[in-house]
């Protein structure tokens, strides 16, 4: 009985702990011993370092990652109404998803989004450091620094539900902190409370925060307080996850991982969740080694402020954050945002930074080129690959649905724009820009009632209320959108014949639009681009016939190059086409290209590299090598 | 310390009171003497005027679309205590208990909404009363429907939900997120019994199963079947096997569906055999939309000649029926009930009223997917005279997916009226003469609900009560089934032969 009481009142001290207790070992928040001599002076330094790192992280998020770009590529739908909340309330982890979606809306403003995430990071660091101190003050700040690096790296991937993960980790570590702060008495009651908390957390925040909470507590009890049996008891509530999954077949414990992105991003999310227990384990291991060493030398090493270690760690952390920042994805997000805002020149500038092109980015690029008056002139100034369609179908993935719907809408294919906008609505959720587009589509289709529904939904999205109300008023005053310049223009482009198909046959659609309206300049520019991308020389030169009627005063350079090639191939030797002159510089350039490519006839790979600098943005290069290359030297003549 | 705690609790209670008051602003007592009368009735949204409502319907909460600073509404019948409400908001929320009491005492009589609006000058205006009729006959307590966005090729969130029609409670029967994001469709109950139903799942690995619930037992049936219909005896399910392909138009309604191949099949539950009787699976015909008559003696369905997809506009389905003798398992010869050649239109979704008197179906210009055709309308045939007529309740948008109540007095149907994109469940009262009264939309607690609802209500079905089987159990039958049934495909069944003996012969 006496033994039992002793166990309840406090953790048993092991013999090793009695002989050489490391000065930084702390059994609990409430009964934590004062830091040993020498430790107190670097408490302030710890906080300073953490505050600086946090501030740098926030600045990185605000200025480099830019929350508005994350908003553009992946904002989850969020609405201020009961039915929307009800979708989340009934499922495990639903409330966390709801809260994360709400926080993600703050990304609408750069500073607000950065501040929100920085505050959450601060909470995590605070809790994590307190937890690390339970095992050892040594390494507590270092651990927090590494964790900060992981957290700061996550949003720079521009994929995955960062807010949900950050809030989940925050809840997990905060719950662990709160539980560890309980007085270390009444073990049975504490285990019971832990179980209850685990069940509650599973409902509110889902699997991973629950596991983080229980495992963290168990590891602290094992490594910090040296109570293996109690630690096992603390770990047991983690079984609530598999038990619930077994009891409820409709509960997928791994559902959150679907929102962790892929590859490196997934690994970052997983590492961030696993970090606190893992670091506790490392601290415990390090302590064990130190204790053994102290036995050998008869004295414990005196702790000192590890400025050098922190500096090294800081450099590594910066390297991690910098290396994982996906600048290509950031450029794609910027291109998408600027295209949505009709800032075409800036969009094209952003496109220059894209390295890994997606179908959606290509669609935005082509639209930006057209609207900047550079299609097809500068088509090959950007990476183009043979086989990629101007209006891609489902083979290109559903992620491009939103970009494709915007292109189709502007072209005049309003039905197909509606189709793709609905695919986007389904796959990406009710994003504000999709709702806005669907409202406009329905105005064009003379369904003001449906347009009103989409605008009313938009009205419930944070930061979009005023815009939606303005649009609703405009709709009430002008249900057909007759006074709306863009809608009036698109109305003139609508097809007049039906093309019933299950696919998106680019050429047929463009021809159909041109048949309906011979002045549809966008359809014409796209048709020329389509011909060039598919290297359809004969149809291209035919389609160039009405060029002047579309306001062109000169042959666009890629067309000029294609015409020249076509003339050489067909044995003609004219320096003009339908009244458009082919410039001598282009002729000269072609001769040089032909000579150079002849030299690399037996080694096309070497030719591709060698010719890229001088001819990478020419139609001839694209034709021969199946792709364009950004030229480093513009050897061609100026137009 | 105690005083501080008391003060805190008091402050908290006051805050709650203030918050509650702010949510539902009261606007004083019901005005005694209005100063002005408006000769027309007020504009209400949704349009709950001049309609017939069941005596057990949930409160018809509405918006008053008239200018005013304060509103007062008196809901009264010829009997019972009127409900008097005042509000500073245009939304009128009717208390549920007094509403049901008022409806119960006024079943078979009129129900009036007296609406008053106070203008900026402080004068009360009284509008002409809105009159609705309360029918004597209730509808079923539960409505089961599918909720989804206006889908095209891909789906993400789909669910079958049940709504208590006497209140506003909606609960999921099964959502696709419960079992890994497949597709849910074609739910159907046996004679509106909530304990016996079946639905179909798609998007799963392996066979696309049907989930069968009978007497609290949930089974996965490894057989793909669409447009499922129960024989009223519960002995067999009839379904169609379709080869549907979605395609798109560049002008007009965007979506369209072509059925390249379809036949009807019968699944005998007791013997676990699937057969394709010749009269309903002719090789040169496309049979679809099966629906049993309530007496089980006829199977109604639609059929069209096989045409290539290029001629999709010429595909028009006849409405057919074929007799069936359950005891002897004998099928008659198919007969044409509504000829596509005569109407020039294409039939779909036949549904016979439970009293056997009426046949309700849709006609559209072509094809067999009326929900995608704005011109699709509801038609009614009097089975005693075989006379059909287009219903007066049709709108200029798609009206389809209809279902009869058990007493044959109510029909629920999906209508895209008002917006052309989102279908909403509408109810209409059918009197003994077959007159369909002005439909009303399914009432919601928030009268603005539909204004911002981007989901569409699909396949509304009356069910006698709530479905008790939990979503977890239904999901379990998909992902971790305890009972799996793989029917035996038996195509060599002879006319008149018991399916079980045919199976034995195999």
PDB file of C-alpha atoms in Angstrom, chain A residues 160-284:
ATOM      1  CA  UNK A 160      -0.923  20.799 -49.391  1.00  0.00           C
ATOM      2  CA  UNK A 161      -3.191  22.120 -46.697  1.00  0.00           C
ATOM      3  CA  UNK A 162      -0.572  23.980 -44.664  1.00  0.00           C
ATOM      4  CA  UNK A 163      -3.050  25.698 -42.375  1.00  0.00           C
ATOM      5  CA  UNK A 164      -4.646  22.390 -41.372  1.00  0.00           C
ATOM      6  CA  UNK A 165      -1.269  20.840 -40.638  1.00  0.00           C
ATOM      7  CA  UNK A 166      -0.028  23.843 -38.670  1.00  0.00           C
ATOM      8  CA  UNK A 167      -3.220  24.084 -36.640  1.00  0.00           C
ATOM      9  CA  UNK A 168      -3.152  20.327 -36.109  1.00  0.00           C
ATOM     10  CA  UNK A 169       0.396  20.422 -34.818  1.00  0.00           C
ATOM     11  CA  UNK A 170      -0.455  23.418 -32.656  1.00  0.00           C
ATOM     12  CA  UNK A 171      -3.401  21.637 -31.097  1.00  0.00           C
ATOM     13  CA  UNK A 172      -1.365  18.454 -30.602  1.00  0.00           C
ATOM     14  CA  UNK A 173       1.548  20.124 -28.843  1.00  0.00           C
ATOM     15  CA  UNK A 174      -0.671  22.531 -26.908  1.00  0.00           C
ATOM     16  CA  UNK A 175      -2.715  19.632 -25.596  1.00  0.00           C
ATOM     17  CA  UNK A 176       0.468  17.808 -24.651  1.00  0.00           C
ATOM     18  CA  UNK A 177       1.734  20.908 -22.862  1.00  0.00           C
ATOM     19  CA  UNK A 178      -1.503  21.310 -20.966  1.00  0.00           C
ATOM     20  CA  UNK A 179      -1.552  17.693 -19.940  1.00  0.00           C
ATOM     21  CA  UNK A 180       2.088  17.701 -18.848  1.00  0.00           C
ATOM     22  CA  UNK A 181       1.399  20.771 -16.752  1.00  0.00           C
ATOM     23  CA  UNK A 182      -1.084  18.816 -14.649  1.00  0.00           C
ATOM     24  CA  UNK A 183       0.204  18.019 -11.170  1.00  0.00           C
ATOM     25  CA  UNK A 184       1.983  14.649 -11.289  1.00  0.00           C
ATOM     26  CA  UNK A 185      -0.462  12.933  -8.979  1.00  0.00           C
ATOM     27  CA  UNK A 186      -3.475  10.686  -9.365  1.00  0.00           C
ATOM     28  CA  UNK A 187      -1.960   8.694 -12.210  1.00  0.00           C
ATOM     29  CA  UNK A 188      -5.108   6.735 -12.931  1.00  0.00           C
ATOM     30  CA  UNK A 189      -7.070   9.942 -13.207  1.00  0.00           C
ATOM     31  CA  UNK A 190      -4.443  11.446 -15.480  1.00  0.00           C
ATOM     32  CA  UNK A 191      -4.495   8.419 -17.762  1.00  0.00           C
ATOM     33  CA  UNK A 192      -8.279   8.629 -17.834  1.00  0.00           C
ATOM     34  CA  UNK A 193      -8.108  12.325 -18.679  1.00  0.00           C
ATOM     35  CA  UNK A 194      -5.589  11.541 -21.383  1.00  0.00           C
ATOM     36  CA  UNK A 195      -7.948   8.992 -22.882  1.00  0.00           C
ATOM     37  CA  UNK A 196     -10.837  11.411 -22.811  1.00  0.00           C
ATOM     38  CA  UNK A 197      -8.700  14.113 -24.358  1.00  0.00           C
ATOM     39  CA  UNK A 198      -7.563  11.715 -27.080  1.00  0.00           C
ATOM     40  CA  UNK A 199     -11.150  10.845 -27.941  1.00  0.00           C
ATOM     41  CA  UNK A 200     -12.105  14.514 -28.005  1.00  0.00           C
ATOM     42  CA  UNK A 201      -9.120  15.413 -30.112  1.00  0.00           C
ATOM     43  CA  UNK A 202      -9.832  12.617 -32.550  1.00  0.00           C
ATOM     44  CA  UNK A 203     -13.246  14.091 -33.143  1.00  0.00           C
ATOM     45  CA  UNK A 204     -12.133  17.706 -33.320  1.00  0.00           C
ATOM     46  CA  UNK A 205      -8.766  17.538 -35.078  1.00  0.00           C
ATOM     47  CA  UNK A 206      -8.442  14.013 -36.445  1.00  0.00           C
ATOM     48  CA  UNK A 207      -5.792  11.353 -36.419  1.00  0.00           C
ATOM     49  CA  UNK A 208      -2.420  13.014 -36.541  1.00  0.00           C
ATOM     50  CA  UNK A 209      -2.815  15.706 -33.877  1.00  0.00           C
ATOM     51  CA  UNK A 210      -4.253  13.010 -31.612  1.00  0.00           C
ATOM     52  CA  UNK A 211      -1.286  10.754 -32.218  1.00  0.00           C
ATOM     53  CA  UNK A 212       1.081  13.692 -31.769  1.00  0.00           C
ATOM     54  CA  UNK A 213      -0.524  14.468 -28.422  1.00  0.00           C
ATOM     55  CA  UNK A 214      -0.498  10.948 -27.005  1.00  0.00           C
ATOM     56  CA  UNK A 215       2.912   9.943 -28.313  1.00  0.00           C
ATOM     57  CA  UNK A 216       4.497  13.187 -27.132  1.00  0.00           C
ATOM     58  CA  UNK A 217       3.098  12.706 -23.653  1.00  0.00           C
ATOM     59  CA  UNK A 218       4.228   9.089 -23.601  1.00  0.00           C
ATOM     60  CA  UNK A 219       7.739   9.951 -24.772  1.00  0.00           C
ATOM     61  CA  UNK A 220       8.068  12.694 -22.141  1.00  0.00           C
ATOM     62  CA  UNK A 221       6.947  10.270 -19.456  1.00  0.00           C
ATOM     63  CA  UNK A 222       9.403   7.699 -20.721  1.00  0.00           C
ATOM     64  CA  UNK A 223      12.412   9.848 -21.499  1.00  0.00           C
ATOM     65  CA  UNK A 224      11.956  12.827 -19.217  1.00  0.00           C
ATOM     66  CA  UNK A 225      10.307  11.383 -16.179  1.00  0.00           C
ATOM     67  CA  UNK A 226      11.678   7.850 -16.465  1.00  0.00           C
ATOM     68  CA  UNK A 227       8.365   6.081 -15.931  1.00  0.00           C
ATOM     69  CA  UNK A 228       8.163   3.365 -18.582  1.00  0.00           C
ATOM     70  CA  UNK A 229       5.010   1.773 -17.217  1.00  0.00           C
ATOM     71  CA  UNK A 230       3.153   5.051 -16.980  1.00  0.00           C
ATOM     72  CA  UNK A 231       4.471   6.038 -20.400  1.00  0.00           C
ATOM     73  CA  UNK A 232       2.984   2.868 -21.832  1.00  0.00           C
ATOM     74  CA  UNK A 233      -0.304   3.789 -20.206  1.00  0.00           C
ATOM     75  CA  UNK A 234      -0.058   7.229 -21.782  1.00  0.00           C
ATOM     76  CA  UNK A 235       0.553   5.718 -25.185  1.00  0.00           C
ATOM     77  CA  UNK A 236      -2.460   3.456 -24.975  1.00  0.00           C
ATOM     78  CA  UNK A 237      -5.029   6.187 -25.780  1.00  0.00           C
ATOM     79  CA  UNK A 238      -3.376   6.423 -29.194  1.00  0.00           C
ATOM     80  CA  UNK A 239      -5.175   3.164 -29.872  1.00  0.00           C
ATOM     81  CA  UNK A 240      -8.352   5.198 -30.104  1.00  0.00           C
ATOM     82  CA  UNK A 241      -7.422   5.795 -33.744  1.00  0.00           C
ATOM     83  CA  UNK A 242      -7.252   2.165 -34.934  1.00  0.00           C
ATOM     84  CA  UNK A 243     -10.133   1.193 -32.671  1.00  0.00           C
ATOM     85  CA  UNK A 244     -12.330   3.936 -34.117  1.00  0.00           C
ATOM     86  CA  UNK A 245     -11.278   2.957 -37.633  1.00  0.00           C
ATOM     87  CA  UNK A 246     -12.233  -0.616 -36.862  1.00  0.00           C
ATOM     88  CA  UNK A 247     -15.572   0.356 -35.363  1.00  0.00           C
ATOM     89  CA  UNK A 248     -16.455   2.884 -38.046  1.00  0.00           C
ATOM     90  CA  UNK A 249     -15.700   1.678 -41.551  1.00  0.00           C
ATOM     91  CA  UNK A 250     -16.478   5.155 -42.840  1.00  0.00           C
ATOM     92  CA  UNK A 251     -13.579   6.625 -40.857  1.00  0.00           C
ATOM     93  CA  UNK A 252     -10.357   6.799 -42.816  1.00  0.00           C
ATOM     94  CA  UNK A 253      -7.588   7.547 -40.320  1.00  0.00           C
ATOM     95  CA  UNK A 254      -5.225   8.624 -43.074  1.00  0.00           C
ATOM     96  CA  UNK A 255      -7.625  10.986 -44.806  1.00  0.00           C
ATOM     97  CA  UNK A 256      -5.564  14.040 -43.814  1.00  0.00           C
ATOM     98  CA  UNK A 257      -2.568  12.771 -45.773  1.00  0.00           C
ATOM     99  CA  UNK A 258      -4.517  13.406 -48.966  1.00  0.00           C
ATOM    100  CA  UNK A 259      -4.004  17.091 -48.234  1.00  0.00           C
ATOM    101  CA  UNK A 260      -0.272  16.836 -47.727  1.00  0.00           C
ATOM    102  CA  UNK A 261       0.676  17.278 -51.361  1.00  0.00           C
ATOM    103  CA  UNK A 262       3.130  14.887 -52.948  1.00  0.00           C
ATOM    104  CA  UNK A 263       6.799  13.980 -52.812  1.00  0.00           C
ATOM    105  CA  UNK A 264       8.917  16.431 -50.871  1.00  0.00           C
ATOM    106  CA  UNK A 265       5.880  18.339 -49.641  1.00  0.00           C
ATOM    107  CA  UNK A 266       4.396  15.173 -48.211  1.00  0.00           C
ATOM    108  CA  UNK A 267       7.688  14.418 -46.507  1.00  0.00           C
ATOM    109  CA  UNK A 268       7.770  17.912 -44.977  1.00  0.00           C
ATOM    110  CA  UNK A 269       4.273  17.526 -43.587  1.00  0.00           C
ATOM    111  CA  UNK A 270       5.084  14.096 -42.173  1.00  0.00           C
ATOM    112  CA  UNK A 271       8.348  15.359 -40.681  1.00  0.00           C
ATOM    113  CA  UNK A 272       6.627  18.335 -39.071  1.00  0.00           C
ATOM    114  CA  UNK A 273       4.074  16.073 -37.395  1.00  0.00           C
ATOM    115  CA  UNK A 274       6.686  13.536 -36.268  1.00  0.00           C
ATOM    116  CA  UNK A 275       9.288  16.051 -35.223  1.00  0.00           C
ATOM    117  CA  UNK A 276       8.409  16.706 -31.569  1.00  0.00           C
ATOM    118  CA  UNK A 277       8.359  13.068 -30.427  1.00  0.00           C
ATOM    119  CA  UNK A 278      11.394  12.327 -32.587  1.00  0.00           C
ATOM    120  CA  UNK A 279      13.378  15.208 -31.101  1.00  0.00           C
ATOM    121  CA  UNK A 280      12.401  14.122 -27.603  1.00  0.00           C
ATOM    122  CA  UNK A 281      13.847  10.718 -28.428  1.00  0.00           C
ATOM    123  CA  UNK A 282      17.057  12.315 -29.647  1.00  0.00           C
ATOM    124  CA  UNK A 283      17.291  14.403 -26.499  1.00  0.00           C
ATOM    125  CA  UNK A 284      16.788  11.325 -24.354  1.00  0.00           C
TER     126      UNK A 284
END
